[in-house]
Amino acid sequence: AARILYVVLTLVAILLPSTWLMQERGAWLMAPVAALPYGLALCVMVWKREGADLNPVLVGTAVLYLQYTLFMVLGLVMSSLV
């Protein structure tokens, strides 16, 4: 169940805010979707690994949300300039 939760929350956290905000602020808010391939790679790692082998996924998740945040900031700044 934890694996399913990880995958669902990762995908929802990346796709939902961008899709929702894009309708109000424009296409620049789709910039965070650029973090999706890395998120999908982490989801695959979660399904294939167990125990201590999941430690790199923890680090990768922190990197993923850093990437997402930077892309979201870029999207918000660019959408306010246009």
PDB file of N, CA and C in Angstrom:
ATOM      1  N   ALA A   1       0.828  -1.198   0.000  1.00  0.00           N
ATOM      2  CA  ALA A   1       0.000   0.000   0.000  1.00  0.00           C
ATOM      3  C   ALA A   1       0.868   1.256   0.000  1.00  0.00           C
ATOM      4  N   ALA A   2       2.014   1.199   0.662  1.00  0.00           N
ATOM      5  CA  ALA A   2       2.894   2.368   0.723  1.00  0.00           C
ATOM      6  C   ALA A   2       3.443   2.710  -0.662  1.00  0.00           C
ATOM      7  N   ARG A   3       3.700   1.704  -1.464  1.00  0.00           N
ATOM      8  CA  ARG A   3       4.199   1.946  -2.822  1.00  0.00           C
ATOM      9  C   ARG A   3       3.144   2.651  -3.660  1.00  0.00           C
ATOM     10  N   ILE A   4       1.918   2.192  -3.560  1.00  0.00           N
ATOM     11  CA  ILE A   4       0.828   2.830  -4.307  1.00  0.00           C
ATOM     12  C   ILE A   4       0.674   4.274  -3.854  1.00  0.00           C
ATOM     13  N   LEU A   5       0.720   4.506  -2.552  1.00  0.00           N
ATOM     14  CA  LEU A   5       0.587   5.853  -2.013  1.00  0.00           C
ATOM     15  C   LEU A   5       1.713   6.755  -2.513  1.00  0.00           C
ATOM     16  N   TYR A   6       2.936   6.248  -2.536  1.00  0.00           N
ATOM     17  CA  TYR A   6       4.073   7.039  -3.030  1.00  0.00           C
ATOM     18  C   TYR A   6       3.847   7.462  -4.480  1.00  0.00           C
ATOM     19  N   VAL A   7       3.456   6.514  -5.315  1.00  0.00           N
ATOM     20  CA  VAL A   7       3.246   6.801  -6.737  1.00  0.00           C
ATOM     21  C   VAL A   7       2.109   7.809  -6.923  1.00  0.00           C
ATOM     22  N   VAL A   8       1.001   7.576  -6.268  1.00  0.00           N
ATOM     23  CA  VAL A   8      -0.162   8.473  -6.413  1.00  0.00           C
ATOM     24  C   VAL A   8       0.186   9.882  -5.938  1.00  0.00           C
ATOM     25  N   LEU A   9       0.778   9.994  -4.758  1.00  0.00           N
ATOM     26  CA  LEU A   9       1.094  11.318  -4.231  1.00  0.00           C
ATOM     27  C   LEU A   9       2.151  12.036  -5.056  1.00  0.00           C
ATOM     28  N   THR A  10       3.109  11.309  -5.580  1.00  0.00           N
ATOM     29  CA  THR A  10       4.128  11.933  -6.425  1.00  0.00           C
ATOM     30  C   THR A  10       3.506  12.486  -7.708  1.00  0.00           C
ATOM     31  N   LEU A  11       2.696  11.675  -8.358  1.00  0.00           N
ATOM     32  CA  LEU A  11       2.081  12.121  -9.615  1.00  0.00           C
ATOM     33  C   LEU A  11       1.078  13.253  -9.387  1.00  0.00           C
ATOM     34  N   VAL A  12       0.282  13.137  -8.346  1.00  0.00           N
ATOM     35  CA  VAL A  12      -0.699  14.193  -8.055  1.00  0.00           C
ATOM     36  C   VAL A  12       0.008  15.494  -7.690  1.00  0.00           C
ATOM     37  N   ALA A  13       1.077  15.408  -6.899  1.00  0.00           N
ATOM     38  CA  ALA A  13       1.798  16.610  -6.490  1.00  0.00           C
ATOM     39  C   ALA A  13       2.438  17.330  -7.674  1.00  0.00           C
ATOM     40  N   ILE A  14       2.818  16.597  -8.693  1.00  0.00           N
ATOM     41  CA  ILE A  14       3.429  17.223  -9.870  1.00  0.00           C
ATOM     42  C   ILE A  14       2.367  17.738 -10.830  1.00  0.00           C
ATOM     43  N   LEU A  15       1.361  16.944 -11.110  1.00  0.00           N
ATOM     44  CA  LEU A  15       0.410  17.277 -12.179  1.00  0.00           C
ATOM     45  C   LEU A  15      -0.738  18.192 -11.749  1.00  0.00           C
ATOM     46  N   LEU A  16      -1.292  17.993 -10.586  1.00  0.00           N
ATOM     47  CA  LEU A  16      -2.491  18.739 -10.202  1.00  0.00           C
ATOM     48  C   LEU A  16      -2.272  20.248 -10.072  1.00  0.00           C
ATOM     49  N   PRO A  17      -1.270  20.725  -9.333  1.00  0.00           N
ATOM     50  CA  PRO A  17      -1.110  22.172  -9.221  1.00  0.00           C
ATOM     51  C   PRO A  17      -0.843  22.852 -10.569  1.00  0.00           C
ATOM     52  N   SER A  18      -0.028  22.220 -11.395  1.00  0.00           N
ATOM     53  CA  SER A  18       0.276  22.808 -12.701  1.00  0.00           C
ATOM     54  C   SER A  18      -0.971  22.897 -13.571  1.00  0.00           C
ATOM     55  N   THR A  19      -1.730  21.822 -13.605  1.00  0.00           N
ATOM     56  CA  THR A  19      -2.935  21.789 -14.425  1.00  0.00           C
ATOM     57  C   THR A  19      -3.962  22.799 -13.922  1.00  0.00           C
ATOM     58  N   TRP A  20      -4.106  22.894 -12.631  1.00  0.00           N
ATOM     59  CA  TRP A  20      -5.085  23.785 -12.040  1.00  0.00           C
ATOM     60  C   TRP A  20      -4.691  25.249 -12.240  1.00  0.00           C
ATOM     61  N   LEU A  21      -3.448  25.582 -11.942  1.00  0.00           N
ATOM     62  CA  LEU A  21      -3.004  26.974 -12.055  1.00  0.00           C
ATOM     63  C   LEU A  21      -2.859  27.430 -13.498  1.00  0.00           C
ATOM     64  N   MET A  22      -2.597  26.503 -14.406  1.00  0.00           N
ATOM     65  CA  MET A  22      -2.436  26.870 -15.808  1.00  0.00           C
ATOM     66  C   MET A  22      -3.695  27.537 -16.350  1.00  0.00           C
ATOM     67  N   GLN A  23      -4.837  27.100 -15.894  1.00  0.00           N
ATOM     68  CA  GLN A  23      -6.101  27.655 -16.377  1.00  0.00           C
ATOM     69  C   GLN A  23      -6.236  29.129 -16.009  1.00  0.00           C
ATOM     70  N   GLU A  24      -5.652  29.534 -14.892  1.00  0.00           N
ATOM     71  CA  GLU A  24      -5.765  30.915 -14.448  1.00  0.00           C
ATOM     72  C   GLU A  24      -4.574  31.782 -14.858  1.00  0.00           C
ATOM     73  N   ARG A  25      -3.384  31.193 -14.902  1.00  0.00           N
ATOM     74  CA  ARG A  25      -2.173  31.992 -15.080  1.00  0.00           C
ATOM     75  C   ARG A  25      -1.436  31.752 -16.384  1.00  0.00           C
ATOM     76  N   GLY A  26      -1.844  30.765 -17.168  1.00  0.00           N
ATOM     77  CA  GLY A  26      -1.228  30.542 -18.465  1.00  0.00           C
ATOM     78  C   GLY A  26      -0.332  29.322 -18.524  1.00  0.00           C
ATOM     79  N   ALA A  27       0.190  29.083 -19.713  1.00  0.00           N
ATOM     80  CA  ALA A  27       0.953  27.866 -20.008  1.00  0.00           C
ATOM     81  C   ALA A  27       2.282  27.777 -19.260  1.00  0.00           C
ATOM     82  N   TRP A  28       2.819  28.880 -18.778  1.00  0.00           N
ATOM     83  CA  TRP A  28       4.082  28.814 -18.042  1.00  0.00           C
ATOM     84  C   TRP A  28       3.978  27.948 -16.800  1.00  0.00           C
ATOM     85  N   LEU A  29       2.773  27.774 -16.294  1.00  0.00           N
ATOM     86  CA  LEU A  29       2.612  26.964 -15.095  1.00  0.00           C
ATOM     87  C   LEU A  29       2.735  25.477 -15.378  1.00  0.00           C
ATOM     88  N   MET A  30       2.935  25.099 -16.617  1.00  0.00           N
ATOM     89  CA  MET A  30       3.211  23.699 -16.934  1.00  0.00           C
ATOM     90  C   MET A  30       4.707  23.398 -16.824  1.00  0.00           C
ATOM     91  N   ALA A  31       5.525  24.382 -16.533  1.00  0.00           N
ATOM     92  CA  ALA A  31       6.972  24.173 -16.384  1.00  0.00           C
ATOM     93  C   ALA A  31       7.312  23.093 -15.345  1.00  0.00           C
ATOM     94  N   PRO A  32       6.609  23.015 -14.213  1.00  0.00           N
ATOM     95  CA  PRO A  32       6.946  21.972 -13.240  1.00  0.00           C
ATOM     96  C   PRO A  32       6.765  20.545 -13.756  1.00  0.00           C
ATOM     97  N   VAL A  33       6.017  20.377 -14.811  1.00  0.00           N
ATOM     98  CA  VAL A  33       5.828  19.039 -15.382  1.00  0.00           C
ATOM     99  C   VAL A  33       7.161  18.509 -15.929  1.00  0.00           C
ATOM    100  N   ALA A  34       8.136  19.394 -16.122  1.00  0.00           N
ATOM    101  CA  ALA A  34       9.467  18.957 -16.561  1.00  0.00           C
ATOM    102  C   ALA A  34      10.122  18.040 -15.528  1.00  0.00           C
ATOM    103  N   ALA A  35       9.662  18.081 -14.289  1.00  0.00           N
ATOM    104  CA  ALA A  35      10.194  17.201 -13.248  1.00  0.00           C
ATOM    105  C   ALA A  35       9.544  15.813 -13.292  1.00  0.00           C
ATOM    106  N   LEU A  36       8.540  15.635 -14.126  1.00  0.00           N
ATOM    107  CA  LEU A  36       7.799  14.377 -14.180  1.00  0.00           C
ATOM    108  C   LEU A  36       8.655  13.158 -14.558  1.00  0.00           C
ATOM    109  N   PRO A  37       9.534  13.231 -15.549  1.00  0.00           N
ATOM    110  CA  PRO A  37      10.340  12.041 -15.877  1.00  0.00           C
ATOM    111  C   PRO A  37      11.177  11.541 -14.695  1.00  0.00           C
ATOM    112  N   TYR A  38      11.748  12.456 -13.949  1.00  0.00           N
ATOM    113  CA  TYR A  38      12.526  12.058 -12.771  1.00  0.00           C
ATOM    114  C   TYR A  38      11.607  11.439 -11.723  1.00  0.00           C
ATOM    115  N   GLY A  39      10.427  12.015 -11.557  1.00  0.00           N
ATOM    116  CA  GLY A  39       9.450  11.453 -10.626  1.00  0.00           C
ATOM    117  C   GLY A  39       9.026  10.054 -11.017  1.00  0.00           C
ATOM    118  N   LEU A  40       8.833   9.833 -12.305  1.00  0.00           N
ATOM    119  CA  LEU A  40       8.470   8.494 -12.779  1.00  0.00           C
ATOM    120  C   LEU A  40       9.599   7.501 -12.538  1.00  0.00           C
ATOM    121  N   ALA A  41      10.830   7.948 -12.727  1.00  0.00           N
ATOM    122  CA  ALA A  41      11.978   7.073 -12.467  1.00  0.00           C
ATOM    123  C   ALA A  41      12.019   6.672 -10.988  1.00  0.00           C
ATOM    124  N   LEU A  42      11.711   7.609 -10.109  1.00  0.00           N
ATOM    125  CA  LEU A  42      11.667   7.289  -8.676  1.00  0.00           C
ATOM    126  C   LEU A  42      10.539   6.317  -8.364  1.00  0.00           C
ATOM    127  N   CYS A  43       9.403   6.483  -9.028  1.00  0.00           N
ATOM    128  CA  CYS A  43       8.281   5.562  -8.826  1.00  0.00           C
ATOM    129  C   CYS A  43       8.659   4.144  -9.235  1.00  0.00           C
ATOM    130  N   VAL A  44       9.396   4.012 -10.325  1.00  0.00           N
ATOM    131  CA  VAL A  44       9.858   2.688 -10.762  1.00  0.00           C
ATOM    132  C   VAL A  44      10.813   2.103  -9.717  1.00  0.00           C
ATOM    133  N   MET A  45      11.699   2.938  -9.179  1.00  0.00           N
ATOM    134  CA  MET A  45      12.625   2.464  -8.147  1.00  0.00           C
ATOM    135  C   MET A  45      11.878   1.971  -6.914  1.00  0.00           C
ATOM    136  N   VAL A  46      10.801   2.671  -6.546  1.00  0.00           N
ATOM    137  CA  VAL A  46      10.010   2.262  -5.384  1.00  0.00           C
ATOM    138  C   VAL A  46       9.414   0.880  -5.600  1.00  0.00           C
ATOM    139  N   TRP A  47       8.977   0.598  -6.822  1.00  0.00           N
ATOM    140  CA  TRP A  47       8.365  -0.705  -7.110  1.00  0.00           C
ATOM    141  C   TRP A  47       9.388  -1.833  -7.153  1.00  0.00           C
ATOM    142  N   LYS A  48      10.631  -1.519  -7.538  1.00  0.00           N
ATOM    143  CA  LYS A  48      11.619  -2.581  -7.747  1.00  0.00           C
ATOM    144  C   LYS A  48      12.537  -2.838  -6.554  1.00  0.00           C
ATOM    145  N   ARG A  49      12.562  -1.934  -5.586  1.00  0.00           N
ATOM    146  CA  ARG A  49      13.509  -2.076  -4.484  1.00  0.00           C
ATOM    147  C   ARG A  49      12.794  -2.335  -3.164  1.00  0.00           C
ATOM    148  N   GLU A  50      13.573  -2.820  -2.208  1.00  0.00           N
ATOM    149  CA  GLU A  50      13.038  -3.078  -0.872  1.00  0.00           C
ATOM    150  C   GLU A  50      14.084  -2.725   0.173  1.00  0.00           C
ATOM    151  N   GLY A  51      13.629  -2.484   1.379  1.00  0.00           N
ATOM    152  CA  GLY A  51      14.519  -2.270   2.515  1.00  0.00           C
ATOM    153  C   GLY A  51      15.479  -1.113   2.333  1.00  0.00           C
ATOM    154  N   ALA A  52      16.740  -1.375   2.683  1.00  0.00           N
ATOM    155  CA  ALA A  52      17.769  -0.332   2.625  1.00  0.00           C
ATOM    156  C   ALA A  52      18.041   0.137   1.205  1.00  0.00           C
ATOM    157  N   ASP A  53      17.677  -0.657   0.202  1.00  0.00           N
ATOM    158  CA  ASP A  53      17.861  -0.245  -1.192  1.00  0.00           C
ATOM    159  C   ASP A  53      16.960   0.933  -1.568  1.00  0.00           C
ATOM    160  N   LEU A  54      15.994   1.250  -0.703  1.00  0.00           N
ATOM    161  CA  LEU A  54      15.107   2.392  -0.961  1.00  0.00           C
ATOM    162  C   LEU A  54      15.699   3.718  -0.482  1.00  0.00           C
ATOM    163  N   ASN A  55      16.816   3.695   0.219  1.00  0.00           N
ATOM    164  CA  ASN A  55      17.425   4.935   0.711  1.00  0.00           C
ATOM    165  C   ASN A  55      17.721   5.944  -0.396  1.00  0.00           C
ATOM    166  N   PRO A  56      18.238   5.524  -1.561  1.00  0.00           N
ATOM    167  CA  PRO A  56      18.439   6.493  -2.638  1.00  0.00           C
ATOM    168  C   PRO A  56      17.135   7.147  -3.114  1.00  0.00           C
ATOM    169  N   VAL A  57      16.021   6.454  -2.966  1.00  0.00           N
ATOM    170  CA  VAL A  57      14.733   7.032  -3.346  1.00  0.00           C
ATOM    171  C   VAL A  57      14.393   8.195  -2.427  1.00  0.00           C
ATOM    172  N   LEU A  58      14.749   8.078  -1.158  1.00  0.00           N
ATOM    173  CA  LEU A  58      14.502   9.164  -0.209  1.00  0.00           C
ATOM    174  C   LEU A  58      15.267  10.413  -0.622  1.00  0.00           C
ATOM    175  N   VAL A  59      16.526  10.243  -0.951  1.00  0.00           N
ATOM    176  CA  VAL A  59      17.336  11.365  -1.429  1.00  0.00           C
ATOM    177  C   VAL A  59      16.772  11.888  -2.748  1.00  0.00           C
ATOM    178  N   GLY A  60      16.409  10.976  -3.634  1.00  0.00           N
ATOM    179  CA  GLY A  60      15.853  11.366  -4.924  1.00  0.00           C
ATOM    180  C   GLY A  60      14.557  12.141  -4.799  1.00  0.00           C
ATOM    181  N   THR A  61      13.748  11.797  -3.801  1.00  0.00           N
ATOM    182  CA  THR A  61      12.495  12.517  -3.585  1.00  0.00           C
ATOM    183  C   THR A  61      12.772  13.954  -3.166  1.00  0.00           C
ATOM    184  N   ALA A  62      13.765  14.158  -2.337  1.00  0.00           N
ATOM    185  CA  ALA A  62      14.143  15.521  -1.949  1.00  0.00           C
ATOM    186  C   ALA A  62      14.616  16.315  -3.173  1.00  0.00           C
ATOM    187  N   VAL A  63      15.401  15.681  -4.021  1.00  0.00           N
ATOM    188  CA  VAL A  63      15.874  16.336  -5.252  1.00  0.00           C
ATOM    189  C   VAL A  63      14.695  16.631  -6.179  1.00  0.00           C
ATOM    190  N   LEU A  64      13.757  15.694  -6.279  1.00  0.00           N
ATOM    191  CA  LEU A  64      12.583  15.887  -7.123  1.00  0.00           C
ATOM    192  C   LEU A  64      11.800  17.106  -6.689  1.00  0.00           C
ATOM    193  N   TYR A  65      11.550  17.259  -5.404  1.00  0.00           N
ATOM    194  CA  TYR A  65      10.753  18.393  -4.950  1.00  0.00           C
ATOM    195  C   TYR A  65      11.530  19.699  -5.010  1.00  0.00           C
ATOM    196  N   LEU A  66      12.844  19.641  -4.966  1.00  0.00           N
ATOM    197  CA  LEU A  66      13.648  20.839  -5.221  1.00  0.00           C
ATOM    198  C   LEU A  66      13.506  21.253  -6.684  1.00  0.00           C
ATOM    199  N   GLN A  67      13.622  20.290  -7.585  1.00  0.00           N
ATOM    200  CA  GLN A  67      13.423  20.576  -9.015  1.00  0.00           C
ATOM    201  C   GLN A  67      12.039  21.148  -9.259  1.00  0.00           C
ATOM    202  N   TYR A  68      11.043  20.502  -8.689  1.00  0.00           N
ATOM    203  CA  TYR A  68       9.664  20.942  -8.876  1.00  0.00           C
ATOM    204  C   TYR A  68       9.490  22.381  -8.393  1.00  0.00           C
ATOM    205  N   THR A  69      10.043  22.684  -7.233  1.00  0.00           N
ATOM    206  CA  THR A  69       9.919  24.029  -6.677  1.00  0.00           C
ATOM    207  C   THR A  69      10.580  25.063  -7.577  1.00  0.00           C
ATOM    208  N   LEU A  70      11.759  24.753  -8.082  1.00  0.00           N
ATOM    209  CA  LEU A  70      12.442  25.692  -8.978  1.00  0.00           C
ATOM    210  C   LEU A  70      11.649  25.912 -10.268  1.00  0.00           C
ATOM    211  N   PHE A  71      11.103  24.841 -10.838  1.00  0.00           N
ATOM    212  CA  PHE A  71      10.280  24.978 -12.041  1.00  0.00           C
ATOM    213  C   PHE A  71       8.994  25.754 -11.754  1.00  0.00           C
ATOM    214  N   MET A  72       8.400  25.545 -10.588  1.00  0.00           N
ATOM    215  CA  MET A  72       7.180  26.269 -10.243  1.00  0.00           C
ATOM    216  C   MET A  72       7.466  27.752 -10.061  1.00  0.00           C
ATOM    217  N   VAL A  73       8.561  28.077  -9.395  1.00  0.00           N
ATOM    218  CA  VAL A  73       8.940  29.483  -9.238  1.00  0.00           C
ATOM    219  C   VAL A  73       9.179  30.116 -10.597  1.00  0.00           C
ATOM    220  N   LEU A  74       9.883  29.422 -11.473  1.00  0.00           N
ATOM    221  CA  LEU A  74      10.107  29.922 -12.828  1.00  0.00           C
ATOM    222  C   LEU A  74       8.776  30.160 -13.539  1.00  0.00           C
ATOM    223  N   GLY A  75       7.870  29.196 -13.448  1.00  0.00           N
ATOM    224  CA  GLY A  75       6.558  29.336 -14.086  1.00  0.00           C
ATOM    225  C   GLY A  75       5.767  30.502 -13.524  1.00  0.00           C
ATOM    226  N   LEU A  76       5.775  30.669 -12.214  1.00  0.00           N
ATOM    227  CA  LEU A  76       5.044  31.775 -11.598  1.00  0.00           C
ATOM    228  C   LEU A  76       5.628  33.124 -11.980  1.00  0.00           C
ATOM    229  N   VAL A  77       6.947  33.229 -11.988  1.00  0.00           N
ATOM    230  CA  VAL A  77       7.588  34.491 -12.376  1.00  0.00           C
ATOM    231  C   VAL A  77       7.302  34.804 -13.842  1.00  0.00           C
ATOM    232  N   MET A  78       7.466  33.833 -14.708  1.00  0.00           N
ATOM    233  CA  MET A  78       7.242  34.076 -16.136  1.00  0.00           C
ATOM    234  C   MET A  78       5.763  34.381 -16.428  1.00  0.00           C
ATOM    235  N   SER A  79       4.855  33.733 -15.726  1.00  0.00           N
ATOM    236  CA  SER A  79       3.440  34.004 -15.979  1.00  0.00           C
ATOM    237  C   SER A  79       3.050  35.394 -15.491  1.00  0.00           C
ATOM    238  N   SER A  80       3.734  35.919 -14.501  1.00  0.00           N
ATOM    239  CA  SER A  80       3.414  37.255 -14.042  1.00  0.00           C
ATOM    240  C   SER A  80       4.046  38.332 -14.930  1.00  0.00           C
ATOM    241  N   LEU A  81       5.088  37.974 -15.675  1.00  0.00           N
ATOM    242  CA  LEU A  81       5.735  38.933 -16.583  1.00  0.00           C
ATOM    243  C   LEU A  81       5.003  39.041 -17.914  1.00  0.00           C
ATOM    244  N   VAL A  82       4.329  37.983 -18.307  1.00  0.00           N
ATOM    245  CA  VAL A  82       3.673  37.962 -19.613  1.00  0.00           C
ATOM    246  C   VAL A  82       2.315  38.579 -19.536  1.00  0.00           C
TER     247      VAL A  82
END
